[in-house]
PDB file of N, CA, C and O in Angstrom:
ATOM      1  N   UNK A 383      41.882-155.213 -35.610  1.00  0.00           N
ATOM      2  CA  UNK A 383      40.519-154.806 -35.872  1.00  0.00           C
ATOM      3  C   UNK A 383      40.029-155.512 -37.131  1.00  0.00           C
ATOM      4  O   UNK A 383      40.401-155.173 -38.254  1.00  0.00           O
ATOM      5  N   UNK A 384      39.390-156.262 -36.953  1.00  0.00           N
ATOM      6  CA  UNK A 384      38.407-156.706 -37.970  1.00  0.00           C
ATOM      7  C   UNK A 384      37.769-156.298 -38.680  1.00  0.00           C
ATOM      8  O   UNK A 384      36.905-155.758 -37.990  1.00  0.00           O
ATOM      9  N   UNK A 385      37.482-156.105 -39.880  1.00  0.00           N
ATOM     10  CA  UNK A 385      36.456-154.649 -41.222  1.00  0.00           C
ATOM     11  C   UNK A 385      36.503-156.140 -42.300  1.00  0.00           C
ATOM     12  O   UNK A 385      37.095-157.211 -42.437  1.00  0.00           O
ATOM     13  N   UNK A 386      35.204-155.125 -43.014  1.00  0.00           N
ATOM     14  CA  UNK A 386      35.412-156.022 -44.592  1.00  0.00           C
ATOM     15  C   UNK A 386      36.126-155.605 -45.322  1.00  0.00           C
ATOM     16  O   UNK A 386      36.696-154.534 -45.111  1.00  0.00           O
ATOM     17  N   UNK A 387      36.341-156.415 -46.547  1.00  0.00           N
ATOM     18  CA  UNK A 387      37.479-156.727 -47.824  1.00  0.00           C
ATOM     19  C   UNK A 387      37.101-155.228 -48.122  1.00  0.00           C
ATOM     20  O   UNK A 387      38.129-154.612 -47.841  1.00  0.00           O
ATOM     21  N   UNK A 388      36.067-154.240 -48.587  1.00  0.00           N
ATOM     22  CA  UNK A 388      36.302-153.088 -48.828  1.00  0.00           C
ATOM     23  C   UNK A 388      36.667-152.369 -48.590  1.00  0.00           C
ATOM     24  O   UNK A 388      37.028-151.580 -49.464  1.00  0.00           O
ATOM     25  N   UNK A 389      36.932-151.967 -46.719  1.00  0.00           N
ATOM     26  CA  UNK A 389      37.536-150.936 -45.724  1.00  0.00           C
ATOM     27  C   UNK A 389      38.626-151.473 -45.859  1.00  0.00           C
ATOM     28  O   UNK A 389      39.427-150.567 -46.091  1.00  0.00           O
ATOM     29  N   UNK A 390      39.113-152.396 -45.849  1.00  0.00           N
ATOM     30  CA  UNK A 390      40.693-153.057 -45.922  1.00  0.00           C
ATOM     31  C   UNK A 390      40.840-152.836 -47.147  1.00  0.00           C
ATOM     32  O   UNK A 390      42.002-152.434 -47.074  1.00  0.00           O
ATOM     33  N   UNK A 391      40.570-152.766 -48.344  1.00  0.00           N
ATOM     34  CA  UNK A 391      41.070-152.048 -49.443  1.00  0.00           C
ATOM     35  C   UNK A 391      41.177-150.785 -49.855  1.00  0.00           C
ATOM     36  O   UNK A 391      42.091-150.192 -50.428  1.00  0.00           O
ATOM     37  N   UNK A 392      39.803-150.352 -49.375  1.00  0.00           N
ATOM     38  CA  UNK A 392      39.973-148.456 -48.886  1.00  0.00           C
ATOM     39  C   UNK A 392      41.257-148.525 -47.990  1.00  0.00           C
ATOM     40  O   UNK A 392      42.165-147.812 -48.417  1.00  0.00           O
ATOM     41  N   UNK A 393      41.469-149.049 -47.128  1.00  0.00           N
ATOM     42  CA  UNK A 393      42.248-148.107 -46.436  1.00  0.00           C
ATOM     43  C   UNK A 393      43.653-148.188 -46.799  1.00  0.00           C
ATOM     44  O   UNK A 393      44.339-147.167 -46.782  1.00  0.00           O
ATOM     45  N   UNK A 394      44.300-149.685 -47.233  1.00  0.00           N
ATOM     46  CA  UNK A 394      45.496-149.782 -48.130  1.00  0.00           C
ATOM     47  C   UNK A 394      45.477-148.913 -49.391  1.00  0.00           C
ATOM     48  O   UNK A 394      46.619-148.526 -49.638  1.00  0.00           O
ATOM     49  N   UNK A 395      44.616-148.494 -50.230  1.00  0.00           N
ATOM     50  CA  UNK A 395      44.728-147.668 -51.124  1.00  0.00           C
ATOM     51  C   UNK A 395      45.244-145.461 -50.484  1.00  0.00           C
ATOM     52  O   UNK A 395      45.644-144.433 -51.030  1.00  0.00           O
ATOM     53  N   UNK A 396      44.850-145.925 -49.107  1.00  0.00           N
ATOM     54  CA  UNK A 396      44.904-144.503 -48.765  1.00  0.00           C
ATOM     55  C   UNK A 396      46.438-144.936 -48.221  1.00  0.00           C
ATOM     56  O   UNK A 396      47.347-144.338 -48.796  1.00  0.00           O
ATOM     57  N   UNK A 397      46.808-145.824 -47.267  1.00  0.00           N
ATOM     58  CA  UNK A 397      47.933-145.719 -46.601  1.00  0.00           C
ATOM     59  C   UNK A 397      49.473-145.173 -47.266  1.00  0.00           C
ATOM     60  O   UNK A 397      50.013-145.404 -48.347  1.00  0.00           O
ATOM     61  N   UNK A 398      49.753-144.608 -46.452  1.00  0.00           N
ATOM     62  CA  UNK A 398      51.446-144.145 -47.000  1.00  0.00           C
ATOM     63  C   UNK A 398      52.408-145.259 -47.409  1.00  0.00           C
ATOM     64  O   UNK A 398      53.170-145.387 -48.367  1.00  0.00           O
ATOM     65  N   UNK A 399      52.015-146.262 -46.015  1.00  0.00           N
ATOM     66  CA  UNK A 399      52.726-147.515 -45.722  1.00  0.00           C
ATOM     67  C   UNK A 399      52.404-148.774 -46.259  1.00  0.00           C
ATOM     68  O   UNK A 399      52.909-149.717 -45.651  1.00  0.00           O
ATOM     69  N   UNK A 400      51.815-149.008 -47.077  1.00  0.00           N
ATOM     70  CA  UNK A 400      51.142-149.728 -47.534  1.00  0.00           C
ATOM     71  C   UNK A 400      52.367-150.384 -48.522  1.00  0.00           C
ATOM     72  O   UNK A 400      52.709-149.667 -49.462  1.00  0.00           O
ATOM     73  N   UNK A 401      53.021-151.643 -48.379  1.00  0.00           N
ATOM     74  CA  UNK A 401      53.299-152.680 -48.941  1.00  0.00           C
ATOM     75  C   UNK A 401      53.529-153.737 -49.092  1.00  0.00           C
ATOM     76  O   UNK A 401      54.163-154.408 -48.278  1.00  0.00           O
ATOM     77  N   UNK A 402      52.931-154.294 -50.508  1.00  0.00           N
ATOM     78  CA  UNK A 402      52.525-155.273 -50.989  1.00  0.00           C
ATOM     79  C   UNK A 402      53.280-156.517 -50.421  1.00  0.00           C
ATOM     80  O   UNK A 402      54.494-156.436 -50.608  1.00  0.00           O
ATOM     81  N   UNK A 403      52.881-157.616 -49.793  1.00  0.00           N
ATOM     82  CA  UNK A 403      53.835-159.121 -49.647  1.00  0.00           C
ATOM     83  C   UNK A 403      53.973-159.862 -50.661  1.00  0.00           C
ATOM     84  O   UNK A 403      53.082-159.976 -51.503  1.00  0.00           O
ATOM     85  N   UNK A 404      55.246-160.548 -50.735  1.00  0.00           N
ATOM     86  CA  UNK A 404      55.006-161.492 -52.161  1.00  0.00           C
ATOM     87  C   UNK A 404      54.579-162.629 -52.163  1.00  0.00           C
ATOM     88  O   UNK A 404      54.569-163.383 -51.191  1.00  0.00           O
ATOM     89  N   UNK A 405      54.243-162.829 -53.088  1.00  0.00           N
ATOM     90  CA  UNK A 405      53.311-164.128 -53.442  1.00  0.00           C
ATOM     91  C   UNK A 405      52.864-165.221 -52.319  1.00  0.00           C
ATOM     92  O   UNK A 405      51.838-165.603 -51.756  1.00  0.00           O
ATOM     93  N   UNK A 406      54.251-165.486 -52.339  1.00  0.00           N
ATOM     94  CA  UNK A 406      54.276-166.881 -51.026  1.00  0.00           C
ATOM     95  C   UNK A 406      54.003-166.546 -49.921  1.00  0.00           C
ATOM     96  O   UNK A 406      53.633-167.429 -49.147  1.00  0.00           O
ATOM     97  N   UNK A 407      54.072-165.364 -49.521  1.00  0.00           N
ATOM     98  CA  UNK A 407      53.558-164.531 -47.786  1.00  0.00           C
ATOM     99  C   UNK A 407      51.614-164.872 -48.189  1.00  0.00           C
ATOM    100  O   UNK A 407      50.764-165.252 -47.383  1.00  0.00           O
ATOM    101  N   UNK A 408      51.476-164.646 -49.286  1.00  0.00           N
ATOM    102  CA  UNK A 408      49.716-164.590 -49.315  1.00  0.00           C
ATOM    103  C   UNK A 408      49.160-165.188 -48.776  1.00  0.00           C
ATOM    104  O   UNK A 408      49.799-166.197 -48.476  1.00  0.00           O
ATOM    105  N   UNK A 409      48.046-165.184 -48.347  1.00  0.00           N
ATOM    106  CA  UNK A 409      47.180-166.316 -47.815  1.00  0.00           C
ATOM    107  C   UNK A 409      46.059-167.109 -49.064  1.00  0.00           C
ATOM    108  O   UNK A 409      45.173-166.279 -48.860  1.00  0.00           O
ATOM    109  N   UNK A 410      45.803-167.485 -49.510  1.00  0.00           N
ATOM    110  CA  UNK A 410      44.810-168.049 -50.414  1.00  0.00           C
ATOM    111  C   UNK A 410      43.516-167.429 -50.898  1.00  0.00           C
ATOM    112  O   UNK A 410      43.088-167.381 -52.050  1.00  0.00           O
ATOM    113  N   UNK A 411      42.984-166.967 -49.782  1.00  0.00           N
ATOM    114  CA  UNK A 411      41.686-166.083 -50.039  1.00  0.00           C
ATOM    115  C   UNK A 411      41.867-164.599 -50.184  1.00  0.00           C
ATOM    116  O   UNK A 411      41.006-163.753 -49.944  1.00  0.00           O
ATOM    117  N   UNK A 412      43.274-164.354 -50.668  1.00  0.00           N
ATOM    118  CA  UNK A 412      43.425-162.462 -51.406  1.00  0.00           C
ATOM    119  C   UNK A 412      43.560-162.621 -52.566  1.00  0.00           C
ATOM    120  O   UNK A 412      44.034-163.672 -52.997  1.00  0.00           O
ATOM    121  N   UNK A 413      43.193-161.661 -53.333  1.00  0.00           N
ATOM    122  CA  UNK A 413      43.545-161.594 -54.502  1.00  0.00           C
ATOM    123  C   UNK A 413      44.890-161.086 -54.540  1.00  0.00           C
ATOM    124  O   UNK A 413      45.148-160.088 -53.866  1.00  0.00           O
ATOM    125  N   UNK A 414      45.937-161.729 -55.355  1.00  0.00           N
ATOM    126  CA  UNK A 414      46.810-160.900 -56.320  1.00  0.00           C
ATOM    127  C   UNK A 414      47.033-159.782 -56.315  1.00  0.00           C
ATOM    128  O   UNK A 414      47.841-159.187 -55.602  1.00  0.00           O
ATOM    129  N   UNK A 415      46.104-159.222 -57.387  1.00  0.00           N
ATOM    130  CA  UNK A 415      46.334-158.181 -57.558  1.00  0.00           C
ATOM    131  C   UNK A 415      45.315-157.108 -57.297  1.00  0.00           C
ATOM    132  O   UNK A 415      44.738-156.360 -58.086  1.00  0.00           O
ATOM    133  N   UNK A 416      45.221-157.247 -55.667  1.00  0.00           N
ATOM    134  CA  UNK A 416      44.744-156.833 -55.259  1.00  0.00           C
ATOM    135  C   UNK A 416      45.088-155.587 -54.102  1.00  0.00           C
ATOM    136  O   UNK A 416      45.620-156.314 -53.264  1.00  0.00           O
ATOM    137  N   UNK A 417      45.140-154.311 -53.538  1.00  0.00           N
ATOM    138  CA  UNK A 417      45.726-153.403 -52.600  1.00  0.00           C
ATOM    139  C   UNK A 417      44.570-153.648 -51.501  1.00  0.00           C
ATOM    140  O   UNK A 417      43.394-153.480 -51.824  1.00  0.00           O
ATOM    141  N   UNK A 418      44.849-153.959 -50.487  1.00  0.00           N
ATOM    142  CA  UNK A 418      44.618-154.689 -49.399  1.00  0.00           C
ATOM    143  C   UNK A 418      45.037-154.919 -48.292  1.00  0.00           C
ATOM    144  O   UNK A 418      45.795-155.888 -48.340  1.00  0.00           O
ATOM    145  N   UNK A 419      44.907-154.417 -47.050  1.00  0.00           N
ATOM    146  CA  UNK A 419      46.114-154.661 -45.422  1.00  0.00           C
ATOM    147  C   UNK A 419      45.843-155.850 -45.552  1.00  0.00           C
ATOM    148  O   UNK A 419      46.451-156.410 -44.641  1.00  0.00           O
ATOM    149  N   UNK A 420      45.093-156.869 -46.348  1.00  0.00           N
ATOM    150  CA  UNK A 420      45.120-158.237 -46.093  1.00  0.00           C
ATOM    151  C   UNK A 420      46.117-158.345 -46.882  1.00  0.00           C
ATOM    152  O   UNK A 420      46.521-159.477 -46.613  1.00  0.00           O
ATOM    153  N   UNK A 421      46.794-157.932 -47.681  1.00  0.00           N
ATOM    154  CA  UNK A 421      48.049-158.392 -48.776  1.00  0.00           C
ATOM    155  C   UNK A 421      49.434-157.614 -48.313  1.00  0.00           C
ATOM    156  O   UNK A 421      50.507-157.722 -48.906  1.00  0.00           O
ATOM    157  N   UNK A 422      49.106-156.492 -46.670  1.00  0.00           N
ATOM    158  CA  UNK A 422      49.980-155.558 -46.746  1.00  0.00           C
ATOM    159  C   UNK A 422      51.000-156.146 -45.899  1.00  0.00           C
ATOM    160  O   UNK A 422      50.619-156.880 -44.987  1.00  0.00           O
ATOM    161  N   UNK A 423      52.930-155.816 -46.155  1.00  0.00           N
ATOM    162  CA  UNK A 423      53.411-156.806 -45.046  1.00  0.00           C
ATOM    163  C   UNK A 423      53.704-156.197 -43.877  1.00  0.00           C
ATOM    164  O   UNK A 423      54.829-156.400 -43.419  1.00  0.00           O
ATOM    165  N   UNK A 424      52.863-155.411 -43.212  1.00  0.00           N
ATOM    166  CA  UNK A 424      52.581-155.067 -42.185  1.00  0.00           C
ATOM    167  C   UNK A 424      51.412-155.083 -41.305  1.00  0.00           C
ATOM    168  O   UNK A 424      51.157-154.517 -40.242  1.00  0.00           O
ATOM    169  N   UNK A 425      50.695-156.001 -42.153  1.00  0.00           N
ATOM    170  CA  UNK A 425      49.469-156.085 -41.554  1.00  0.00           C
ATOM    171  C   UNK A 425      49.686-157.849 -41.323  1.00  0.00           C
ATOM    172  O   UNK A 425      49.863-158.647 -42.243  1.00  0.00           O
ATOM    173  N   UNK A 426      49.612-158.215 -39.736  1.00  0.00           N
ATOM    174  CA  UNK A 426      49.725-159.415 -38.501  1.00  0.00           C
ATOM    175  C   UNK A 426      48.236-160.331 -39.620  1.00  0.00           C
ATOM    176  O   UNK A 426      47.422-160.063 -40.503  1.00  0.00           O
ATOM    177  N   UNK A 427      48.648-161.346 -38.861  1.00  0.00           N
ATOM    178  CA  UNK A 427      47.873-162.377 -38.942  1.00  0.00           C
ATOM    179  C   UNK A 427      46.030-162.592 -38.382  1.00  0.00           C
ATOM    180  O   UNK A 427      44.950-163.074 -38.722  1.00  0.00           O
ATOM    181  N   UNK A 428      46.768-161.777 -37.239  1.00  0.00           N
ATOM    182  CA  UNK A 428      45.776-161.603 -36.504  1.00  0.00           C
ATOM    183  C   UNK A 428      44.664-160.759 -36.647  1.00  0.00           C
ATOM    184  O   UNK A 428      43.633-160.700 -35.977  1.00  0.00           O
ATOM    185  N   UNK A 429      45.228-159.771 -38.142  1.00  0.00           N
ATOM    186  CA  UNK A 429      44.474-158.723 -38.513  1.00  0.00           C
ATOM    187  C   UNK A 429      44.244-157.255 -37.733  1.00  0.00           C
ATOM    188  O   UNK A 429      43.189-156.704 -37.418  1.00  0.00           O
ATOM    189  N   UNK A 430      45.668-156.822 -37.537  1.00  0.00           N
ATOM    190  CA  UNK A 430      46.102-155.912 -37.436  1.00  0.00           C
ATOM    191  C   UNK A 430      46.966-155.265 -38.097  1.00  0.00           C
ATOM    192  O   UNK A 430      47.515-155.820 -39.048  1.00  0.00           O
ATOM    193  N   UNK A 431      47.254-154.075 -37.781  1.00  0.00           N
ATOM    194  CA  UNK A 431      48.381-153.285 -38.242  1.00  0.00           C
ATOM    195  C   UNK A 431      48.981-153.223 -37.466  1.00  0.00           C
ATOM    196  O   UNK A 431      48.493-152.958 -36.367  1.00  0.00           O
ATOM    197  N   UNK A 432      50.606-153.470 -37.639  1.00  0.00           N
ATOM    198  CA  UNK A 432      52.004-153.380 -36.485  1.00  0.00           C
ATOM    199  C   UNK A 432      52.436-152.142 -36.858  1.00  0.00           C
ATOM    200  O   UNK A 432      53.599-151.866 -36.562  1.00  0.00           O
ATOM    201  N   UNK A 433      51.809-151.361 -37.414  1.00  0.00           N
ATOM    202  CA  UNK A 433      52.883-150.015 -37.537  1.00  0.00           C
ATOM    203  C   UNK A 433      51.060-149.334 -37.036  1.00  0.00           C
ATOM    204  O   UNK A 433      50.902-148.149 -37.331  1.00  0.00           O
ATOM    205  N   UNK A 434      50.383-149.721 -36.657  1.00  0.00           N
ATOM    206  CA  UNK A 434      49.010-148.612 -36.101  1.00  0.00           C
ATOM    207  C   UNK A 434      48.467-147.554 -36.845  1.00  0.00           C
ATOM    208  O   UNK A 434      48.291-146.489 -36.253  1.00  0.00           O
ATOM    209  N   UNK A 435      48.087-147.670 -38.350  1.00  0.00           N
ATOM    210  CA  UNK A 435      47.974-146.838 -39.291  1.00  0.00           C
ATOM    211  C   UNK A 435      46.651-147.140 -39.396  1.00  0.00           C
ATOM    212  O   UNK A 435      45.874-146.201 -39.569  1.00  0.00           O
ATOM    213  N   UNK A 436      46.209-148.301 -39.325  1.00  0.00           N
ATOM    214  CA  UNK A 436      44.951-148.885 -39.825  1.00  0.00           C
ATOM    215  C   UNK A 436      43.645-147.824 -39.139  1.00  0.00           C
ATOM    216  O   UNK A 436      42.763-147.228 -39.758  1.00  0.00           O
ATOM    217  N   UNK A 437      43.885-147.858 -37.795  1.00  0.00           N
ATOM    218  CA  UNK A 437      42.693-147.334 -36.713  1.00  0.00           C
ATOM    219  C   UNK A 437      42.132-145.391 -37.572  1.00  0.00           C
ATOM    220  O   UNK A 437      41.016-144.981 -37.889  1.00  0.00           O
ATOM    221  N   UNK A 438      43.439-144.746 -37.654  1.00  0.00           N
ATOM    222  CA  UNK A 438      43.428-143.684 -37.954  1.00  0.00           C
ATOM    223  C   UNK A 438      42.855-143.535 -39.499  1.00  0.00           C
ATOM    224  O   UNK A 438      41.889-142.782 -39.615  1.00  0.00           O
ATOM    225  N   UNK A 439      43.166-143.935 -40.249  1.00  0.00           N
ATOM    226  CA  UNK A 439      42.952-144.151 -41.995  1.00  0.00           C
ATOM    227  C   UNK A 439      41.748-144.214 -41.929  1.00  0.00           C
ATOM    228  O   UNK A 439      41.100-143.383 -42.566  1.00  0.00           O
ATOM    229  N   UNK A 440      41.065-145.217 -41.140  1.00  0.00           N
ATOM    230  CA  UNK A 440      39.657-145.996 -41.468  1.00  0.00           C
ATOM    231  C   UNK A 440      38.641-144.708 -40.557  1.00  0.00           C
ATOM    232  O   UNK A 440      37.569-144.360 -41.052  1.00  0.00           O
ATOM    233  N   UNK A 441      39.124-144.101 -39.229  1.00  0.00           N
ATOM    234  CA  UNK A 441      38.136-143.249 -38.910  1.00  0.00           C
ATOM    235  C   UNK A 441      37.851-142.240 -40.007  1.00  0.00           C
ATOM    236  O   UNK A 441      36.699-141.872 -40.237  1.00  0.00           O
ATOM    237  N   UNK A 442      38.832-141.821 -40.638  1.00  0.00           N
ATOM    238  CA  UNK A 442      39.121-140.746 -41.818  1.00  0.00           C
ATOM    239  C   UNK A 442      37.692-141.372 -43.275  1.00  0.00           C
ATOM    240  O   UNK A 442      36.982-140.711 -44.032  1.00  0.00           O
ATOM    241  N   UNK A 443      37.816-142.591 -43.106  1.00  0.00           N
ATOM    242  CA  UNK A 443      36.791-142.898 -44.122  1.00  0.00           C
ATOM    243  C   UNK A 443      35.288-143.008 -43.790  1.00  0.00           C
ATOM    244  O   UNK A 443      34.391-143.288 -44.584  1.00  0.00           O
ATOM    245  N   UNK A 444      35.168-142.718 -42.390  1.00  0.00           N
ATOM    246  CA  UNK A 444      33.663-142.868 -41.965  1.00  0.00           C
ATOM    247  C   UNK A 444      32.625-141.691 -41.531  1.00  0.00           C
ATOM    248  O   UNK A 444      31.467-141.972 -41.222  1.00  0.00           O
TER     249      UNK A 444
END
């Protein structure tokens, strides 16, 4: 599921599961130090979540 940099940071800030990849896993356009399913190492390439946390978290924020 596709969202902006804010719902993807809302929702890594809420997740249980939420952790961080290191450095070299990053992609270029995340920040650091940033909490983010774009920085999380469970969150696919493809921009998903492989553990299915994402869908549930984010209805919770709307």
């Amino acid at each position: 599921m596709r969202s902006t940099k804010k719902m993807y940071a809302d929702v890594a800030t809420r997740c249980s599961a939420y952790k961080k990849t290191t450095t070299s896993e990053l992609s270029n356009s995340v920040d650091d130090d940033s909490t983010s399913c774009l920085n999380c190492s469970y969150f696919a390439k493809d921009e998903h979540c492989v553990l299915e946390l994402y869908d549930a978290i984010a209805e919770q924020l709307l």
